[in-house]
């Protein structure tokens, strides 16, 4: 099974062809150009290819047909998704008025249900996120062991899986999948700022978000701690607000928080939303 695609020696100027063994998932040769003749000559010099994966390029199709006429030509998932996105975008560009109607309808419906939507991620959503992360770790663990049994070196396994060598060594040291263990955190010591945090949060939610003003305000109430402690706390409040706005970006702005405007439902964005699933 041979994957064939173009790559850039120098982007926008000089291109070649990369040949990948799809069973071993390793590149096996680089051709100096992306012409049909060069590919056909390589295939004739290396008989035995049964399946050829390519994009929709007629040049590669011609080279494959000439160099390996008995091989089956297929499209890989990357190019299928790329073609799907291009087709969706082309279709949506002819439906701009319909996209605007959808966008306006969503904005109208969401404005009526905003009060029910201003919540942090539910416990179910957090559990789903944990499950997805565990599935990915389990997949990496199984692939690391499988590649190790095939004789691959740790550094190559790490590069292939996109992990550090230390993580690969850790996975290989376990005979069974190591479940994630939460870090035991020590109870933080009480801060001088703790008594003033409810006041600071209330002021923040009312719109007073200037750290210096907040610091001077609690100083007048008896706060004797450092300015940096107040800065760290307001930074935390700002981050929490940013995360909340990010979580609500698909359902409209929350009142009183000054949420940023949503991106318009363009043809390109609509295509991306479909492909994201």
PDB file of N, CA, C and O in Angstrom, residues 84 88 92 269-277:
ATOM      1  N   UNK A  84     -14.498  17.073   0.847  1.00  0.00           N
ATOM      2  CA  UNK A  84     -15.812  17.314   1.440  1.00  0.00           C
ATOM      3  C   UNK A  84     -15.940  18.782   1.850  1.00  0.00           C
ATOM      4  O   UNK A  84     -16.953  19.429   1.576  1.00  0.00           O
ATOM      5  N   UNK A  88     -18.621  21.393   0.422  1.00  0.00           N
ATOM      6  CA  UNK A  88     -19.575  22.056   1.311  1.00  0.00           C
ATOM      7  C   UNK A  88     -19.486  23.573   1.173  1.00  0.00           C
ATOM      8  O   UNK A  88     -20.501  24.266   1.093  1.00  0.00           O
ATOM      9  N   UNK A  92     -22.437  26.037   0.133  1.00  0.00           N
ATOM     10  CA  UNK A  92     -22.925  27.075   1.039  1.00  0.00           C
ATOM     11  C   UNK A  92     -22.783  28.471   0.447  1.00  0.00           C
ATOM     12  O   UNK A  92     -23.537  29.374   0.800  1.00  0.00           O
ATOM     13  N   UNK A 269     -17.243  29.006   7.441  1.00  0.00           N
ATOM     14  CA  UNK A 269     -17.486  28.569   8.819  1.00  0.00           C
ATOM     15  C   UNK A 269     -18.527  27.453   8.866  1.00  0.00           C
ATOM     16  O   UNK A 269     -18.415  26.504   9.641  1.00  0.00           O
ATOM     17  N   UNK A 270     -19.554  27.552   8.041  1.00  0.00           N
ATOM     18  CA  UNK A 270     -20.578  26.505   7.997  1.00  0.00           C
ATOM     19  C   UNK A 270     -19.972  25.167   7.573  1.00  0.00           C
ATOM     20  O   UNK A 270     -20.284  24.119   8.138  1.00  0.00           O
ATOM     21  N   UNK A 271     -19.082  25.215   6.578  1.00  0.00           N
ATOM     22  CA  UNK A 271     -18.413  23.989   6.130  1.00  0.00           C
ATOM     23  C   UNK A 271     -17.564  23.403   7.248  1.00  0.00           C
ATOM     24  O   UNK A 271     -17.532  22.190   7.467  1.00  0.00           O
ATOM     25  N   UNK A 272     -16.867  24.275   7.985  1.00  0.00           N
ATOM     26  CA  UNK A 272     -16.019  23.811   9.089  1.00  0.00           C
ATOM     27  C   UNK A 272     -16.864  23.190  10.195  1.00  0.00           C
ATOM     28  O   UNK A 272     -16.493  22.173  10.783  1.00  0.00           O
ATOM     29  N   UNK A 273     -18.025  23.787  10.502  1.00  0.00           N
ATOM     30  CA  UNK A 273     -18.900  23.254  11.547  1.00  0.00           C
ATOM     31  C   UNK A 273     -19.382  21.854  11.203  1.00  0.00           C
ATOM     32  O   UNK A 273     -19.523  20.995  12.069  1.00  0.00           O
ATOM     33  N   UNK A 274     -19.664  21.622   9.919  1.00  0.00           N
ATOM     34  CA  UNK A 274     -20.103  20.282   9.490  1.00  0.00           C
ATOM     35  C   UNK A 274     -18.939  19.296   9.616  1.00  0.00           C
ATOM     36  O   UNK A 274     -19.087  18.194  10.160  1.00  0.00           O
ATOM     37  N   UNK A 275     -17.765  19.707   9.140  1.00  0.00           N
ATOM     38  CA  UNK A 275     -16.608  18.789   9.123  1.00  0.00           C
ATOM     39  C   UNK A 275     -16.092  18.507  10.524  1.00  0.00           C
ATOM     40  O   UNK A 275     -15.508  17.449  10.789  1.00  0.00           O
ATOM     41  N   UNK A 276     -16.306  19.436  11.466  1.00  0.00           N
ATOM     42  CA  UNK A 276     -15.769  19.275  12.816  1.00  0.00           C
ATOM     43  C   UNK A 276     -16.283  18.007  13.490  1.00  0.00           C
ATOM     44  O   UNK A 276     -15.614  17.407  14.309  1.00  0.00           O
ATOM     45  N   UNK A 277     -17.488  17.568  13.160  1.00  0.00           N
ATOM     46  CA  UNK A 277     -18.048  16.360  13.739  1.00  0.00           C
ATOM     47  C   UNK A 277     -17.286  15.109  13.302  1.00  0.00           C
ATOM     48  O   UNK A 277     -17.410  14.073  13.940  1.00  0.00           O
TER      49      UNK A 277
END
